mmCIF file of N, CA and C in Angstrom:
data_model
loop_
_atom_site.group_PDB
_atom_site.id
_atom_site.type_symbol
_atom_site.label_atom_id
_atom_site.label_comp_id
_atom_site.label_asym_id
_atom_site.label_seq_id
_atom_site.Cartn_x
_atom_site.Cartn_y
_atom_site.Cartn_z
ATOM 1 N N MET A 1450 144.277 61.371 -22.366
ATOM 2 C CA MET A 1450 144.550 60.235 -23.193
ATOM 3 C C MET A 1450 143.564 59.177 -22.806
ATOM 4 N N ARG A 1451 143.119 58.463 -23.815
ATOM 5 C CA ARG A 1451 142.059 57.447 -23.636
ATOM 6 C C ARG A 1451 142.719 56.162 -22.949
ATOM 7 N N GLU A 1452 141.840 55.305 -22.344
ATOM 8 C CA GLU A 1452 142.523 54.181 -21.608
ATOM 9 C C GLU A 1452 143.017 53.186 -22.647
ATOM 10 N N HIS A 1453 142.322 53.110 -23.854
ATOM 11 C CA HIS A 1453 142.935 52.153 -24.891
ATOM 12 C C HIS A 1453 144.310 52.566 -25.281
ATOM 13 N N ASP A 1454 144.538 53.889 -25.436
ATOM 14 C CA ASP A 1454 145.848 54.457 -25.821
ATOM 15 C C ASP A 1454 146.885 54.006 -24.776
ATOM 16 N N MET A 1455 146.452 54.149 -23.399
ATOM 17 C CA MET A 1455 147.396 53.813 -22.380
ATOM 18 C C MET A 1455 147.877 52.303 -22.535
ATOM 19 N N LEU A 1456 146.833 51.439 -22.730
ATOM 20 C CA LEU A 1456 147.149 50.032 -22.837
ATOM 21 C C LEU A 1456 148.092 49.820 -23.879
ATOM 22 N N GLU A 1457 147.969 50.443 -25.091
ATOM 23 C CA GLU A 1457 148.981 50.212 -26.201
ATOM 24 C C GLU A 1457 150.350 50.651 -25.899
ATOM 25 N N LYS A 1458 150.539 51.546 -24.990
ATOM 26 C CA LYS A 1458 151.884 52.101 -24.733
ATOM 27 C C LYS A 1458 152.763 51.067 -23.869
ATOM 28 N N ASP A 1459 152.095 50.198 -23.153
ATOM 29 C CA ASP A 1459 152.879 49.245 -22.309
ATOM 30 C C ASP A 1459 153.373 48.022 -23.070
ATOM 31 N N GLU A 1460 154.277 48.275 -24.024
ATOM 32 C CA GLU A 1460 154.771 47.099 -24.815
ATOM 33 C C GLU A 1460 155.963 46.503 -24.151
ATOM 34 N N ILE A 1461 155.991 45.129 -23.837
ATOM 35 C CA ILE A 1461 156.944 44.445 -23.206
ATOM 36 C C ILE A 1461 157.973 43.726 -24.181
ATOM 37 N N PHE A 1462 157.416 43.035 -25.128
ATOM 38 C CA PHE A 1462 158.155 42.115 -26.024
ATOM 39 C C PHE A 1462 157.521 42.224 -27.385
ATOM 40 N N SER A 1463 158.272 42.263 -28.503
ATOM 41 C CA SER A 1463 157.752 42.327 -29.741
ATOM 42 C C SER A 1463 158.622 41.513 -30.760
ATOM 43 N N LYS A 1464 157.927 40.970 -31.811
ATOM 44 C CA LYS A 1464 158.409 40.396 -32.949
ATOM 45 C C LYS A 1464 157.717 40.704 -34.192
ATOM 46 N N VAL A 1465 158.424 40.762 -35.365
ATOM 47 C CA VAL A 1465 157.915 41.277 -36.659
ATOM 48 C C VAL A 1465 158.019 40.099 -37.630
ATOM 49 N N LEU A 1466 157.069 39.843 -38.464
ATOM 50 C CA LEU A 1466 157.055 38.905 -39.527
ATOM 51 C C LEU A 1466 156.731 39.670 -40.813
ATOM 52 N N ARG A 1467 157.691 39.841 -41.663
ATOM 53 C CA ARG A 1467 157.401 40.457 -42.958
ATOM 54 C C ARG A 1467 157.077 39.365 -43.961
ATOM 55 N N ALA A 1468 155.933 39.561 -44.652
ATOM 56 C CA ALA A 1468 155.489 38.586 -45.647
ATOM 57 C C ALA A 1468 154.950 39.281 -46.884
ATOM 58 N N GLY A 1469 155.816 39.718 -47.710
ATOM 59 C CA GLY A 1469 155.378 40.461 -48.977
ATOM 60 C C GLY A 1469 154.732 41.738 -48.620
ATOM 61 N N ARG A 1470 153.441 41.999 -49.098
ATOM 62 C CA ARG A 1470 152.882 43.292 -48.744
ATOM 63 C C ARG A 1470 152.287 43.242 -47.375
ATOM 64 N N ARG A 1471 152.400 42.105 -46.674
ATOM 65 C CA ARG A 1471 151.783 42.013 -45.302
ATOM 66 C C ARG A 1471 152.852 41.998 -44.290
ATOM 67 N N THR A 1472 152.650 42.632 -43.232
ATOM 68 C CA THR A 1472 153.578 42.595 -42.041
ATOM 69 C C THR A 1472 152.745 42.202 -40.785
ATOM 70 N N TYR A 1473 153.238 41.276 -40.065
ATOM 71 C CA TYR A 1473 152.551 40.815 -38.874
ATOM 72 C C TYR A 1473 153.402 41.287 -37.715
ATOM 73 N N PHE A 1474 152.738 41.967 -36.729
ATOM 74 C CA PHE A 1474 153.389 42.421 -35.446
ATOM 75 C C PHE A 1474 152.889 41.599 -34.291
ATOM 76 N N PHE A 1475 153.663 40.964 -33.594
ATOM 77 C CA PHE A 1475 153.392 40.173 -32.397
ATOM 78 C C PHE A 1475 153.885 41.006 -31.227
ATOM 79 N N ASP A 1476 153.026 41.448 -30.326
ATOM 80 C CA ASP A 1476 153.455 42.252 -29.175
ATOM 81 C C ASP A 1476 152.912 41.728 -27.841
ATOM 82 N N VAL A 1477 153.728 41.692 -26.871
ATOM 83 C CA VAL A 1477 153.320 41.350 -25.532
ATOM 84 C C VAL A 1477 153.100 42.764 -24.882
ATOM 85 N N ARG A 1478 151.943 42.894 -24.243
ATOM 86 C CA ARG A 1478 151.651 44.174 -23.688
ATOM 87 C C ARG A 1478 151.291 43.977 -22.150
ATOM 88 N N ALA A 1479 151.126 45.022 -21.469
ATOM 89 C CA ALA A 1479 150.725 44.944 -20.043
ATOM 90 C C ALA A 1479 149.515 45.702 -19.801
ATOM 91 N N THR A 1480 148.648 45.203 -18.971
ATOM 92 C CA THR A 1480 147.509 45.905 -18.480
ATOM 93 C C THR A 1480 147.878 46.812 -17.350
ATOM 94 N N LYS A 1481 146.873 47.596 -16.868
ATOM 95 C CA LYS A 1481 147.159 48.494 -15.731
ATOM 96 C C LYS A 1481 147.532 47.692 -14.521
ATOM 97 N N ALA A 1482 146.964 46.476 -14.493
ATOM 98 C CA ALA A 1482 147.269 45.556 -13.289
ATOM 99 C C ALA A 1482 148.557 44.855 -13.449
ATOM 100 N N GLU A 1483 149.352 45.214 -14.557
ATOM 101 C CA GLU A 1483 150.620 44.437 -14.768
ATOM 102 C C GLU A 1483 150.485 43.065 -15.195
ATOM 103 N N ASP A 1484 149.330 42.613 -15.721
ATOM 104 C CA ASP A 1484 149.234 41.360 -16.304
ATOM 105 C C ASP A 1484 149.500 41.415 -17.854
ATOM 106 N N TYR A 1485 149.882 40.342 -18.441
ATOM 107 C CA TYR A 1485 150.299 40.419 -19.796
ATOM 108 C C TYR A 1485 149.175 39.848 -20.739
ATOM 109 N N TYR A 1486 149.231 40.344 -21.990
ATOM 110 C CA TYR A 1486 148.301 39.796 -23.128
ATOM 111 C C TYR A 1486 149.089 40.055 -24.390
ATOM 112 N N ILE A 1487 148.600 39.431 -25.486
ATOM 113 C CA ILE A 1487 149.293 39.499 -26.760
ATOM 114 C C ILE A 1487 148.335 40.244 -27.765
ATOM 115 N N THR A 1488 148.995 41.166 -28.528
ATOM 116 C CA THR A 1488 148.236 41.675 -29.736
ATOM 117 C C THR A 1488 149.020 41.185 -30.883
ATOM 118 N N ILE A 1489 148.117 40.822 -31.997
ATOM 119 C CA ILE A 1489 148.668 40.432 -33.214
ATOM 120 C C ILE A 1489 148.153 41.366 -34.325
ATOM 121 N N THR A 1490 148.820 42.087 -34.886
ATOM 122 C CA THR A 1490 148.485 43.129 -35.924
ATOM 123 C C THR A 1490 148.936 42.722 -37.264
ATOM 124 N N GLU A 1491 147.985 42.683 -38.251
ATOM 125 C CA GLU A 1491 148.289 42.550 -39.762
ATOM 126 C C GLU A 1491 148.292 43.874 -40.287
ATOM 127 N N SER A 1492 149.364 44.212 -40.936
ATOM 128 C CA SER A 1492 149.355 45.555 -41.625
ATOM 129 C C SER A 1492 149.607 45.217 -43.134
ATOM 130 N N LYS A 1493 148.807 45.753 -43.915
ATOM 131 C CA LYS A 1493 148.919 45.444 -45.401
ATOM 132 C C LYS A 1493 149.013 46.746 -46.140
ATOM 133 N N LYS A 1494 150.069 46.698 -47.069
ATOM 134 C CA LYS A 1494 150.325 47.972 -47.814
ATOM 135 C C LYS A 1494 149.483 47.994 -49.127
ATOM 136 N N PHE A 1495 148.848 49.184 -49.455
ATOM 137 C CA PHE A 1495 148.059 49.309 -50.648
ATOM 138 C C PHE A 1495 148.677 50.584 -51.351
ATOM 139 N N THR A 1496 149.029 50.387 -52.674
ATOM 140 C CA THR A 1496 149.613 51.431 -53.477
ATOM 141 C C THR A 1496 148.520 52.020 -54.360
ATOM 142 N N GLU A 1497 148.405 53.364 -54.308
ATOM 143 C CA GLU A 1497 147.383 54.124 -55.153
ATOM 144 C C GLU A 1497 147.987 54.236 -56.626
ATOM 145 N N GLU A 1498 147.195 54.597 -57.536
ATOM 146 C CA GLU A 1498 147.605 54.736 -58.899
ATOM 147 C C GLU A 1498 148.618 55.957 -59.025
ATOM 148 N N ASP A 1499 148.517 56.909 -58.164
ATOM 149 C CA ASP A 1499 149.498 57.977 -58.219
ATOM 150 C C ASP A 1499 150.795 57.658 -57.554
ATOM 151 N N GLY A 1500 150.972 56.476 -57.084
ATOM 152 C CA GLY A 1500 152.210 56.104 -56.452
ATOM 153 C C GLY A 1500 152.268 56.305 -54.910
ATOM 154 N N SER A 1501 151.235 56.923 -54.330
ATOM 155 C CA SER A 1501 151.034 57.085 -52.896
ATOM 156 C C SER A 1501 150.685 55.724 -52.274
ATOM 157 N N PHE A 1502 150.775 55.549 -51.072
ATOM 158 C CA PHE A 1502 150.318 54.313 -50.506
ATOM 159 C C PHE A 1502 149.714 54.568 -49.081
ATOM 160 N N HIS A 1503 149.082 53.544 -48.608
ATOM 161 C CA HIS A 1503 148.378 53.584 -47.283
ATOM 162 C C HIS A 1503 148.474 52.162 -46.736
ATOM 163 N N PHE A 1504 148.283 52.050 -45.450
ATOM 164 C CA PHE A 1504 148.291 50.677 -44.784
ATOM 165 C C PHE A 1504 146.849 50.489 -44.150
ATOM 166 N N LYS A 1505 146.426 49.263 -44.328
ATOM 167 C CA LYS A 1505 145.231 48.820 -43.589
ATOM 168 C C LYS A 1505 145.645 47.880 -42.467
ATOM 169 N N LYS A 1506 145.240 48.134 -41.278
ATOM 170 C CA LYS A 1506 145.632 47.298 -40.112
ATOM 171 C C LYS A 1506 144.413 46.633 -39.545
ATOM 172 N N HIS A 1507 144.699 45.366 -39.032
ATOM 173 C CA HIS A 1507 143.636 44.554 -38.331
ATOM 174 C C HIS A 1507 144.418 44.025 -37.130
ATOM 175 N N LYS A 1508 143.678 44.102 -36.025
ATOM 176 C CA LYS A 1508 144.285 43.681 -34.742
ATOM 177 C C LYS A 1508 143.409 42.779 -33.961
ATOM 178 N N ILE A 1509 144.120 41.774 -33.303
ATOM 179 C CA ILE A 1509 143.378 40.982 -32.405
ATOM 180 C C ILE A 1509 144.133 40.967 -31.023
ATOM 181 N N TYR A 1510 143.350 40.905 -29.966
ATOM 182 C CA TYR A 1510 143.855 40.865 -28.635
ATOM 183 C C TYR A 1510 143.710 39.431 -28.100
ATOM 184 N N LEU A 1511 144.684 38.803 -27.576
ATOM 185 C CA LEU A 1511 144.709 37.535 -27.137
ATOM 186 C C LEU A 1511 145.048 37.496 -25.715
ATOM 187 N N TYR A 1512 144.230 37.035 -24.859
ATOM 188 C CA TYR A 1512 144.409 37.059 -23.395
ATOM 189 C C TYR A 1512 144.853 35.667 -22.909
ATOM 190 N N LYS A 1513 145.502 35.541 -21.688
ATOM 191 C CA LYS A 1513 146.073 34.362 -21.192
ATOM 192 C C LYS A 1513 145.124 33.285 -21.042
ATOM 193 N N GLU A 1514 143.911 33.604 -20.632
ATOM 194 C CA GLU A 1514 142.969 32.561 -20.424
ATOM 195 C C GLU A 1514 142.545 31.859 -21.829
ATOM 196 N N ASP A 1515 142.927 32.402 -22.941
ATOM 197 C CA ASP A 1515 142.518 31.844 -24.199
ATOM 198 C C ASP A 1515 143.698 31.252 -25.019
ATOM 199 N N PHE A 1516 144.995 31.394 -24.374
ATOM 200 C CA PHE A 1516 146.206 30.841 -25.119
ATOM 201 C C PHE A 1516 146.177 29.408 -25.367
ATOM 202 N N THR A 1517 145.771 28.530 -24.565
ATOM 203 C CA THR A 1517 145.767 27.116 -24.851
ATOM 204 C C THR A 1517 144.757 26.753 -25.947
ATOM 205 N N ALA A 1518 143.552 27.131 -25.846
ATOM 206 C CA ALA A 1518 142.637 26.803 -26.884
ATOM 207 C C ALA A 1518 142.984 27.439 -28.130
ATOM 208 N N PHE A 1519 143.464 28.684 -28.137
ATOM 209 C CA PHE A 1519 143.867 29.358 -29.428
ATOM 210 C C PHE A 1519 145.038 28.617 -30.147
ATOM 211 N N LYS A 1520 146.050 28.254 -29.360
ATOM 212 C CA LYS A 1520 147.175 27.503 -29.792
ATOM 213 C C LYS A 1520 146.776 26.138 -30.358
ATOM 214 N N GLU A 1521 145.891 25.456 -29.699
ATOM 215 C CA GLU A 1521 145.364 24.135 -30.192
ATOM 216 C C GLU A 1521 144.571 24.250 -31.584
ATOM 217 N N ILE A 1522 143.851 25.272 -31.571
ATOM 218 C CA ILE A 1522 143.083 25.326 -32.837
ATOM 219 C C ILE A 1522 143.943 25.888 -33.997
ATOM 220 N N LEU A 1523 144.847 26.790 -33.700
ATOM 221 C CA LEU A 1523 145.780 27.278 -34.764
ATOM 222 C C LEU A 1523 146.610 26.100 -35.241
ATOM 223 N N GLU A 1524 147.020 25.320 -34.327
ATOM 224 C CA GLU A 1524 147.915 24.238 -34.766
ATOM 225 C C GLU A 1524 147.111 23.180 -35.519
ATOM 226 N N GLU A 1525 145.866 22.940 -35.155
ATOM 227 C CA GLU A 1525 144.991 22.063 -35.870
ATOM 228 C C GLU A 1525 144.711 22.553 -37.298
ATOM 229 N N MET A 1526 144.379 23.887 -37.361
ATOM 230 C CA MET A 1526 144.073 24.458 -38.668
ATOM 231 C C MET A 1526 145.262 24.508 -39.584
ATOM 232 N N THR A 1527 146.440 24.851 -39.212
ATOM 233 C CA THR A 1527 147.677 24.908 -40.003
ATOM 234 C C THR A 1527 148.033 23.494 -40.406
ATOM 235 N N SER A 1528 147.913 22.526 -39.552
ATOM 236 C CA SER A 1528 148.162 21.138 -39.835
ATOM 237 C C SER A 1528 147.319 20.602 -40.887
ATOM 238 N N PHE A 1529 146.020 20.992 -40.827
ATOM 239 C CA PHE A 1529 144.950 20.600 -41.740
ATOM 240 C C PHE A 1529 145.322 21.032 -43.260
ATOM 241 N N VAL A 1530 145.621 22.372 -43.270
ATOM 242 C CA VAL A 1530 146.074 22.977 -44.579
ATOM 243 C C VAL A 1530 147.309 22.341 -45.131
ATOM 244 N N LEU A 1531 148.358 22.177 -44.316
ATOM 245 C CA LEU A 1531 149.562 21.613 -44.802
ATOM 246 C C LEU A 1531 149.438 20.191 -45.205
ATOM 247 N N ASN A 1532 148.652 19.464 -44.380
ATOM 248 C CA ASN A 1532 148.534 17.977 -44.763
ATOM 249 C C ASN A 1532 147.585 17.772 -46.029
ATOM 250 N N ASN A 1533 146.653 18.741 -46.293
ATOM 251 C CA ASN A 1533 145.822 18.558 -47.412
ATOM 252 C C ASN A 1533 146.335 19.290 -48.698
ATOM 253 N N LYS A 1534 147.115 20.279 -48.514
ATOM 254 C CA LYS A 1534 147.533 21.014 -49.657
ATOM 255 C C LYS A 1534 149.101 21.285 -49.764
ATOM 256 N N GLY A 1535 149.846 20.841 -48.706
ATOM 257 C CA GLY A 1535 151.339 20.968 -48.785
ATOM 258 C C GLY A 1535 151.712 22.444 -48.485
ATOM 259 N N GLU A 1536 152.995 22.649 -48.563
ATOM 260 C CA GLU A 1536 153.507 23.975 -48.289
ATOM 261 C C GLU A 1536 153.630 24.816 -49.517
ATOM 262 N N GLU A 1537 153.481 24.221 -50.732
ATOM 263 C CA GLU A 1537 153.647 25.099 -51.864
ATOM 264 C C GLU A 1537 152.413 25.992 -52.044
ATOM 265 N N VAL A 1538 152.809 27.272 -52.388
ATOM 266 C CA VAL A 1538 151.705 28.243 -52.625
ATOM 267 C C VAL A 1538 151.157 28.065 -53.954
ATOM 268 N N ILE A 1539 149.795 27.899 -54.020
ATOM 269 C CA ILE A 1539 149.104 27.715 -55.312
ATOM 270 C C ILE A 1539 148.087 28.821 -55.374
ATOM 271 N N SER A 1540 148.270 29.871 -56.166
ATOM 272 C CA SER A 1540 147.376 30.935 -56.368
ATOM 273 C C SER A 1540 147.703 31.671 -57.615
ATOM 274 N N GLU A 1541 146.679 32.387 -58.077
ATOM 275 C CA GLU A 1541 146.905 33.222 -59.286
ATOM 276 C C GLU A 1541 147.838 34.307 -58.989
ATOM 277 N N ARG A 1542 147.948 34.915 -57.812
ATOM 278 C CA ARG A 1542 148.837 35.992 -57.505
ATOM 279 C C ARG A 1542 150.266 35.476 -57.468
ATOM 280 N N HIS A 1543 150.485 34.259 -56.949
ATOM 281 C CA HIS A 1543 151.852 33.750 -56.837
ATOM 282 C C HIS A 1543 152.326 33.054 -58.119
ATOM 283 N N GLN A 1544 151.386 32.587 -58.908
ATOM 284 C CA GLN A 1544 151.727 31.895 -60.198
ATOM 285 C C GLN A 1544 151.041 32.618 -61.372
ATOM 286 N N LYS A 1545 151.715 33.374 -62.104
ATOM 287 C CA LYS A 1545 151.126 34.130 -63.182
ATOM 288 C C LYS A 1545 150.458 33.210 -64.165
ATOM 289 N N ASP A 1546 150.872 32.028 -64.460
ATOM 290 C CA ASP A 1546 150.244 31.174 -65.472
ATOM 291 C C ASP A 1546 149.277 30.152 -64.802
ATOM 292 N N PHE A 1547 148.707 30.517 -63.669
ATOM 293 C CA PHE A 1547 147.983 29.511 -62.812
ATOM 294 C C PHE A 1547 146.828 29.061 -63.663
ATOM 295 N N LYS A 1548 145.981 29.946 -64.327
ATOM 296 C CA LYS A 1548 144.869 29.699 -65.097
ATOM 297 C C LYS A 1548 145.197 28.743 -66.317
ATOM 298 N N LYS A 1549 146.254 29.132 -67.005
ATOM 299 C CA LYS A 1549 146.797 28.399 -68.145
ATOM 300 C C LYS A 1549 147.141 26.990 -67.719
ATOM 301 N N GLU A 1550 147.756 26.749 -66.624
ATOM 302 C CA GLU A 1550 148.207 25.425 -66.198
ATOM 303 C C GLU A 1550 146.928 24.678 -65.725
ATOM 304 N N PHE A 1551 145.963 25.291 -65.001
ATOM 305 C CA PHE A 1551 144.819 24.687 -64.539
ATOM 306 C C PHE A 1551 144.013 24.148 -65.847
ATOM 307 N N TYR A 1552 143.764 24.967 -66.788
ATOM 308 C CA TYR A 1552 143.057 24.495 -67.894
ATOM 309 C C TYR A 1552 143.757 23.482 -68.713
ATOM 310 N N ALA A 1553 145.091 23.564 -68.837
ATOM 311 C CA ALA A 1553 145.920 22.584 -69.599
ATOM 312 C C ALA A 1553 145.829 21.244 -68.957
ATOM 313 N N GLU A 1554 145.693 21.096 -67.577
ATOM 314 C CA GLU A 1554 145.593 19.888 -66.962
ATOM 315 C C GLU A 1554 144.264 19.178 -67.037
ATOM 316 N N LYS A 1555 143.281 19.914 -67.484
ATOM 317 C CA LYS A 1555 141.958 19.327 -67.711
ATOM 318 C C LYS A 1555 141.919 18.294 -68.839
ATOM 319 N N SER A 1556 141.313 17.241 -68.721
ATOM 320 C CA SER A 1556 141.266 16.228 -69.789
ATOM 321 C C SER A 1556 140.549 16.769 -70.978
ATOM 322 N N GLU A 1557 140.819 16.203 -72.160
ATOM 323 C CA GLU A 1557 140.219 16.589 -73.406
ATOM 324 C C GLU A 1557 138.673 16.566 -73.350
ATOM 325 N N GLY A 1558 138.065 15.545 -72.746
ATOM 326 C CA GLY A 1558 136.605 15.432 -72.787
ATOM 327 C C GLY A 1558 135.877 16.359 -71.822
ATOM 328 N N GLU A 1559 136.541 16.977 -70.889
ATOM 329 C CA GLU A 1559 135.919 17.796 -69.833
ATOM 330 C C GLU A 1559 135.377 19.040 -70.424
ATOM 331 N N GLU A 1560 134.257 19.438 -70.041
ATOM 332 C CA GLU A 1560 133.724 20.787 -70.496
ATOM 333 C C GLU A 1560 134.103 21.876 -69.559
ATOM 334 N N GLU A 1561 134.170 23.050 -69.983
ATOM 335 C CA GLU A 1561 134.465 24.322 -69.107
ATOM 336 C C GLU A 1561 133.239 24.482 -68.283
ATOM 337 N N PRO A 1562 133.413 24.855 -67.013
ATOM 338 C CA PRO A 1562 132.263 25.088 -66.143
ATOM 339 C C PRO A 1562 131.481 26.340 -66.874
ATOM 340 N N LYS A 1563 130.143 26.261 -66.776
ATOM 341 C CA LYS A 1563 129.363 27.287 -67.347
ATOM 342 C C LYS A 1563 129.154 28.419 -66.303
ATOM 343 N N THR A 1564 129.261 29.554 -66.711
ATOM 344 C CA THR A 1564 129.167 30.711 -65.828
ATOM 345 C C THR A 1564 127.910 31.544 -66.331
ATOM 346 N N ASN A 1565 127.078 31.887 -65.286
ATOM 347 C CA ASN A 1565 125.905 32.617 -65.687
ATOM 348 C C ASN A 1565 126.329 34.137 -65.749
ATOM 349 N N SER A 1566 125.813 34.770 -66.672
ATOM 350 C CA SER A 1566 126.122 36.267 -66.830
ATOM 351 C C SER A 1566 124.770 36.970 -67.002
ATOM 352 N N PHE A 1567 124.641 38.175 -66.780
ATOM 353 C CA PHE A 1567 123.436 38.859 -66.956
ATOM 354 C C PHE A 1567 123.102 38.994 -68.405
ATOM 355 N N THR A 1568 124.024 38.732 -69.328
ATOM 356 C CA THR A 1568 123.770 38.762 -70.810
ATOM 357 C C THR A 1568 123.242 37.342 -71.272
ATOM 358 N N ASP A 1569 123.308 36.326 -70.452
ATOM 359 C CA ASP A 1569 122.843 35.035 -70.904
ATOM 360 C C ASP A 1569 121.339 35.002 -70.529
ATOM 361 N N ILE A 1570 120.564 35.633 -71.373
ATOM 362 C CA ILE A 1570 119.033 35.771 -71.213
ATOM 363 C C ILE A 1570 118.404 34.908 -72.229
ATOM 364 N N ASP A 1571 117.440 33.971 -71.847
ATOM 365 C CA ASP A 1571 116.619 33.314 -72.706
ATOM 366 C C ASP A 1571 115.356 34.024 -72.770
ATOM 367 N N PHE A 1572 114.794 34.302 -73.946
ATOM 368 C CA PHE A 1572 113.608 35.197 -73.947
ATOM 369 C C PHE A 1572 112.384 34.460 -73.531
ATOM 370 N N ASP A 1573 112.480 33.060 -73.595
ATOM 371 C CA ASP A 1573 111.411 32.201 -73.075
ATOM 372 C C ASP A 1573 111.167 32.380 -71.580
ATOM 373 N N ASP A 1574 112.146 32.909 -70.905
ATOM 374 C CA ASP A 1574 112.038 33.140 -69.457
ATOM 375 C C ASP A 1574 111.343 34.423 -69.182
ATOM 376 N N ILE A 1575 111.169 35.250 -70.146
ATOM 377 C CA ILE A 1575 110.530 36.595 -69.837
ATOM 378 C C ILE A 1575 108.949 36.416 -69.892
#
């Protein structure tokens, strides 16, 4: 068995956060020297057209020497987001009529942003 697999087996304490298609696993694990560290795993479910599904997982390892700085930066970043955008979720995925509402809020005199497409060709440029 690989050393990495051995480290993963020494789980001490766990919590799970289910958030829609995402699940977050917070695990306290032990090293061979019996010291503790944390793993945070994001697992996201993807459904195929045939109805089957698979999960993609991303994991970070957080060691004691980094706890204070990590916690401070996480707190600063979450406070920044909440202070600037509030707790309400604003996205196309969570609000089906997001685009409609966005464009309805625009003032009458405002122009739509121009998007460049490969079909927007001016023959003078050639």
